[in-house]
Amino acid sequence: MSFDIAMTGFVALYIFMLAAFAGWVIIGNVPAILHTPLMSGSNFVHGIVVVGGLFALFNASTPLEQAIGFFAVLLGAGNAAGGYAVTDRMLAMFKTSDAKPAHAHGHGHGKVHHLKKS
Amino acid sequence: MFTLVSQLVIGVADLCAAFLFMFGLKRMSSPATAPSGIRLAGLGMIAAVLASFLYLFTVDPAARPHLLVNISLAVTALLIGGLGAWFVGRKVAMTAMPQMVAIYNGMGGAAAGLIAAVELFGGHTHGVTQLVVTLLGGCIGAVSLSGSAIAWAKLDGVLNKPLRFKGQQLVNAVALMASVAVAGVILASVLGVGGLLLPTSTWIWIFFASALVFGILMTLPIGGADMPVVISIYNAFTGLAVGLEGFVLQNPALMIAGMVVGAAGLLLTVIMAKAMNRSIANVLFSNFGTVAKAKSGAIKGTERPTEASDAAIKMRYASSVIIVPGYGLAAAHAQQKLYEFVKLLLAAKVSVKFAIHPVAGRMPGQMDVLLAEAGVPYDMIFQLDDINDDFATTDIALVIGANDVVNPAARADKSSPIFGMPILNADKAAQVYVIKRGQGKGYSGIVNALFYSPNCNMVYGDAQAVLVKMIEAVRGLGAAAA
């Protein structure tokens, strides 16, 4: 038994296709007001490349490979950590005028503060 | 046994990471749920990174003697890169966000390119498909790196002018062809058709160098106002590069994350291009500035300057005001002062709304973030389509550091280079005030018909200085009344 993931070309293409569609639809629902945090958030998500960098570095056997792998991990980690830090900071800034009017209208939870989207 | 368990754990962790990324991005569909979204995605990242240390149980036999060195290198890189970027990210000014996004795009692209380099130099790739995908991912990653570096330099003001010269497209095309040709040579030599002239490793260096050069050449001619499109494109590029390297490493989490980001970047690119009524190809390959110069001075009338205090008092006694912020607001770091002024208006029972154009600023959504930072509640912020009809029934439109996005020539003047671009109808308000650094044209060099229209007054000066005066004027009124 093995849990190794083996992907042939076509399976990979299916994954790419589905991920692209899912991404397009999910991102299409993000309101324009959040486009900057969305962008830095997707910066953060592509920081997952650090995992690839770690894999490459662990399997490095020459100084050149080690050096390249080191920088791949360095940049990937920076990409992920920095992307997270700025996105988290930005998202914490978005506030409604005050919660009271919303409560007065009877919708108690934050979800109803949806932006108007035509 | 260890091998089996570690494979299982890595598989599950990566699956969780992919799920949490998608779910986290899904929660970005509202500002109320978005903060939890990024935290969930963060958990996914931590899980994936921790689990990847289990790769240690399945390393190449050749790498086994270097295991300790590699581990310490990995931990060092994670700590330096992670902590360094974390502290910078916590501190950086909100007005510098476009630069930061450009940097992160470049870092991600570079990491993807470096992974491709390890695979190529180490000869880890097997078969034509893997090799081609590695080369493609490496090329896109390298282009994203050097292109983002140039984009950063432009956004940060290090590079001020778009660099254009005759035959530029031809040079760019040659650079791209060179990368493709070198990729072909590498393919041939790895597959054993025969090394050509130089050793394979030299060709790999040349390959990356030519891709980097292409990225630089491609970005140099693009002007500042087109930056929202450029940033979006490099976001997409980096995602794509990561996804492709994910295939090479047989890691579906990288493939999915990369592809989702690729789709996100592409979608934003399309939205931005649409908001400028231009095709993506047009932004990338045409020299916008040269077209724009052709027509100017066709407008009759003069600009009417006015005092900041007069404008402020008019707004204080208006019943409705719509504010249109643009890059000038960010450049002057005036968002806090603006909200201070708005709070005075609100206290005087003036209805105030903010109108945001999709390409206002230097990246998608930049104005929204600046206003949020100043404390403006997001239910006062409206996007183009939601507010454009309100201008006609509004007393005063206040335009701060925005230019092309309120130029009525886009609606009427067929000869204008921005004809057809959707604009905010600020000119339809009963009275318009424009805060602007000085006379002269905007970033794209197009004359703005709005400034010459009879219902428009100009307030010249730095946005922050002008707003300070406006605040004083309204405060002075209150004091006089009391």
PDB file of N, CA and C in Angstrom, chain B residues 354-394:
ATOM      1  N   PHE B 354     -18.869  58.152  -0.343  1.00  0.00           N
ATOM      2  CA  PHE B 354     -17.637  58.059  -1.114  1.00  0.00           C
ATOM      3  C   PHE B 354     -17.905  57.264  -2.378  1.00  0.00           C
ATOM      4  N   ALA B 355     -17.370  57.755  -3.498  1.00  0.00           N
ATOM      5  CA  ALA B 355     -17.538  57.045  -4.767  1.00  0.00           C
ATOM      6  C   ALA B 355     -16.179  56.572  -5.254  1.00  0.00           C
ATOM      7  N   ILE B 356     -16.053  55.270  -5.463  1.00  0.00           N
ATOM      8  CA  ILE B 356     -14.755  54.706  -5.827  1.00  0.00           C
ATOM      9  C   ILE B 356     -14.803  54.152  -7.246  1.00  0.00           C
ATOM     10  N   HIS B 357     -13.862  54.599  -8.052  1.00  0.00           N
ATOM     11  CA  HIS B 357     -13.718  54.038  -9.395  1.00  0.00           C
ATOM     12  C   HIS B 357     -12.797  52.817  -9.309  1.00  0.00           C
ATOM     13  N   PRO B 358     -13.100  51.769 -10.102  1.00  0.00           N
ATOM     14  CA  PRO B 358     -12.278  50.552  -9.993  1.00  0.00           C
ATOM     15  C   PRO B 358     -10.780  50.778 -10.192  1.00  0.00           C
ATOM     16  N   VAL B 359     -10.390  51.737 -11.037  1.00  0.00           N
ATOM     17  CA  VAL B 359      -8.953  51.920 -11.245  1.00  0.00           C
ATOM     18  C   VAL B 359      -8.412  53.168 -10.551  1.00  0.00           C
ATOM     19  N   ALA B 360      -9.163  53.699  -9.580  1.00  0.00           N
ATOM     20  CA  ALA B 360      -8.617  54.814  -8.801  1.00  0.00           C
ATOM     21  C   ALA B 360      -7.437  54.293  -8.001  1.00  0.00           C
ATOM     22  N   GLY B 361      -6.338  55.041  -8.017  1.00  0.00           N
ATOM     23  CA  GLY B 361      -5.155  54.589  -7.287  1.00  0.00           C
ATOM     24  C   GLY B 361      -4.259  53.717  -8.138  1.00  0.00           C
ATOM     25  N   ARG B 362      -3.353  53.037  -7.480  1.00  0.00           N
ATOM     26  CA  ARG B 362      -2.342  52.268  -8.200  1.00  0.00           C
ATOM     27  C   ARG B 362      -2.564  50.767  -8.161  1.00  0.00           C
ATOM     28  N   MET B 363      -3.603  50.330  -7.464  1.00  0.00           N
ATOM     29  CA  MET B 363      -3.936  48.912  -7.514  1.00  0.00           C
ATOM     30  C   MET B 363      -5.416  48.751  -7.210  1.00  0.00           C
ATOM     31  N   PRO B 364      -6.014  47.623  -7.594  1.00  0.00           N
ATOM     32  CA  PRO B 364      -7.438  47.425  -7.347  1.00  0.00           C
ATOM     33  C   PRO B 364      -7.764  47.621  -5.870  1.00  0.00           C
ATOM     34  N   GLY B 365      -8.763  48.441  -5.582  1.00  0.00           N
ATOM     35  CA  GLY B 365      -9.241  48.573  -4.204  1.00  0.00           C
ATOM     36  C   GLY B 365      -8.375  49.411  -3.286  1.00  0.00           C
ATOM     37  N   GLN B 366      -7.370  50.096  -3.830  1.00  0.00           N
ATOM     38  CA  GLN B 366      -6.455  50.839  -2.954  1.00  0.00           C
ATOM     39  C   GLN B 366      -7.184  51.924  -2.159  1.00  0.00           C
ATOM     40  N   MET B 367      -8.127  52.623  -2.800  1.00  0.00           N
ATOM     41  CA  MET B 367      -8.845  53.703  -2.119  1.00  0.00           C
ATOM     42  C   MET B 367      -9.670  53.157  -0.957  1.00  0.00           C
ATOM     43  N   ASP B 368     -10.296  52.012  -1.175  1.00  0.00           N
ATOM     44  CA  ASP B 368     -11.130  51.419  -0.123  1.00  0.00           C
ATOM     45  C   ASP B 368     -10.308  51.139   1.126  1.00  0.00           C
ATOM     46  N   VAL B 369      -9.090  50.628   0.923  1.00  0.00           N
ATOM     47  CA  VAL B 369      -8.239  50.307   2.067  1.00  0.00           C
ATOM     48  C   VAL B 369      -7.810  51.573   2.793  1.00  0.00           C
ATOM     49  N   LEU B 370      -7.458  52.611   2.023  1.00  0.00           N
ATOM     50  CA  LEU B 370      -7.032  53.861   2.668  1.00  0.00           C
ATOM     51  C   LEU B 370      -8.167  54.453   3.496  1.00  0.00           C
ATOM     52  N   LEU B 371      -9.382  54.444   2.934  1.00  0.00           N
ATOM     53  CA  LEU B 371     -10.522  54.992   3.677  1.00  0.00           C
ATOM     54  C   LEU B 371     -10.797  54.144   4.910  1.00  0.00           C
ATOM     55  N   ALA B 372     -10.698  52.830   4.755  1.00  0.00           N
ATOM     56  CA  ALA B 372     -10.920  51.946   5.902  1.00  0.00           C
ATOM     57  C   ALA B 372      -9.884  52.231   6.979  1.00  0.00           C
ATOM     58  N   GLU B 373      -8.637  52.485   6.556  1.00  0.00           N
ATOM     59  CA  GLU B 373      -7.595  52.768   7.526  1.00  0.00           C
ATOM     60  C   GLU B 373      -7.920  54.036   8.316  1.00  0.00           C
ATOM     61  N   ALA B 374      -8.453  55.038   7.611  1.00  0.00           N
ATOM     62  CA  ALA B 374      -8.778  56.290   8.281  1.00  0.00           C
ATOM     63  C   ALA B 374      -9.977  56.123   9.207  1.00  0.00           C
ATOM     64  N   GLY B 375     -10.710  55.012   9.069  1.00  0.00           N
ATOM     65  CA  GLY B 375     -11.851  54.759   9.939  1.00  0.00           C
ATOM     66  C   GLY B 375     -13.199  54.963   9.270  1.00  0.00           C
ATOM     67  N   VAL B 376     -13.191  55.229   7.956  1.00  0.00           N
ATOM     68  CA  VAL B 376     -14.455  55.407   7.245  1.00  0.00           C
ATOM     69  C   VAL B 376     -15.203  54.071   7.222  1.00  0.00           C
ATOM     70  N   PRO B 377     -16.439  54.046   7.737  1.00  0.00           N
ATOM     71  CA  PRO B 377     -17.186  52.789   7.708  1.00  0.00           C
ATOM     72  C   PRO B 377     -17.503  52.376   6.273  1.00  0.00           C
ATOM     73  N   TYR B 378     -17.450  51.076   6.000  1.00  0.00           N
ATOM     74  CA  TYR B 378     -17.552  50.694   4.593  1.00  0.00           C
ATOM     75  C   TYR B 378     -18.960  50.845   4.033  1.00  0.00           C
ATOM     76  N   ASP B 379     -19.954  51.097   4.867  1.00  0.00           N
ATOM     77  CA  ASP B 379     -21.281  51.340   4.278  1.00  0.00           C
ATOM     78  C   ASP B 379     -21.420  52.762   3.738  1.00  0.00           C
ATOM     79  N   MET B 380     -20.378  53.575   3.907  1.00  0.00           N
ATOM     80  CA  MET B 380     -20.382  54.895   3.264  1.00  0.00           C
ATOM     81  C   MET B 380     -19.656  54.860   1.922  1.00  0.00           C
ATOM     82  N   ILE B 381     -19.040  53.715   1.616  1.00  0.00           N
ATOM     83  CA  ILE B 381     -18.220  53.622   0.410  1.00  0.00           C
ATOM     84  C   ILE B 381     -19.002  52.899  -0.677  1.00  0.00           C
ATOM     85  N   PHE B 382     -19.092  53.536  -1.850  1.00  0.00           N
ATOM     86  CA  PHE B 382     -19.874  52.951  -2.938  1.00  0.00           C
ATOM     87  C   PHE B 382     -19.019  52.800  -4.186  1.00  0.00           C
ATOM     88  N   GLN B 383     -19.300  51.745  -4.942  1.00  0.00           N
ATOM     89  CA  GLN B 383     -18.558  51.518  -6.168  1.00  0.00           C
ATOM     90  C   GLN B 383     -19.284  52.168  -7.345  1.00  0.00           C
ATOM     91  N   LEU B 384     -18.549  52.307  -8.417  1.00  0.00           N
ATOM     92  CA  LEU B 384     -19.006  52.999  -9.629  1.00  0.00           C
ATOM     93  C   LEU B 384     -20.490  52.781  -9.967  1.00  0.00           C
ATOM     94  N   ASP B 385     -20.886  51.548 -10.194  1.00  0.00           N
ATOM     95  CA  ASP B 385     -22.238  51.291 -10.687  1.00  0.00           C
ATOM     96  C   ASP B 385     -23.300  51.619  -9.652  1.00  0.00           C
ATOM     97  N   ASP B 386     -22.933  51.511  -8.372  1.00  0.00           N
ATOM     98  CA  ASP B 386     -23.932  51.699  -7.325  1.00  0.00           C
ATOM     99  C   ASP B 386     -24.233  53.163  -7.057  1.00  0.00           C
ATOM    100  N   ILE B 387     -23.329  54.035  -7.442  1.00  0.00           N
ATOM    101  CA  ILE B 387     -23.503  55.428  -7.036  1.00  0.00           C
ATOM    102  C   ILE B 387     -23.633  56.385  -8.208  1.00  0.00           C
ATOM    103  N   ASN B 388     -23.327  55.922  -9.411  1.00  0.00           N
ATOM    104  CA  ASN B 388     -23.189  56.872 -10.518  1.00  0.00           C
ATOM    105  C   ASN B 388     -24.455  57.675 -10.795  1.00  0.00           C
ATOM    106  N   ASP B 389     -25.626  57.100 -10.542  1.00  0.00           N
ATOM    107  CA  ASP B 389     -26.864  57.836 -10.800  1.00  0.00           C
ATOM    108  C   ASP B 389     -27.142  58.884  -9.724  1.00  0.00           C
ATOM    109  N   ASP B 390     -26.466  58.774  -8.585  1.00  0.00           N
ATOM    110  CA  ASP B 390     -26.742  59.700  -7.484  1.00  0.00           C
ATOM    111  C   ASP B 390     -26.146  61.081  -7.693  1.00  0.00           C
ATOM    112  N   PHE B 391     -25.131  61.176  -8.565  1.00  0.00           N
ATOM    113  CA  PHE B 391     -24.464  62.471  -8.736  1.00  0.00           C
ATOM    114  C   PHE B 391     -25.445  63.541  -9.183  1.00  0.00           C
ATOM    115  N   ALA B 392     -26.382  63.172 -10.072  1.00  0.00           N
ATOM    116  CA  ALA B 392     -27.307  64.151 -10.637  1.00  0.00           C
ATOM    117  C   ALA B 392     -28.161  64.804  -9.557  1.00  0.00           C
ATOM    118  N   THR B 393     -28.401  64.107  -8.455  1.00  0.00           N
ATOM    119  CA  THR B 393     -29.252  64.671  -7.401  1.00  0.00           C
ATOM    120  C   THR B 393     -28.434  65.128  -6.194  1.00  0.00           C
ATOM    121  N   THR B 394     -27.116  65.308  -6.419  1.00  0.00           N
ATOM    122  CA  THR B 394     -26.243  65.674  -5.306  1.00  0.00           C
ATOM    123  C   THR B 394     -25.817  67.134  -5.414  1.00  0.00           C
TER     124      THR B 394
END
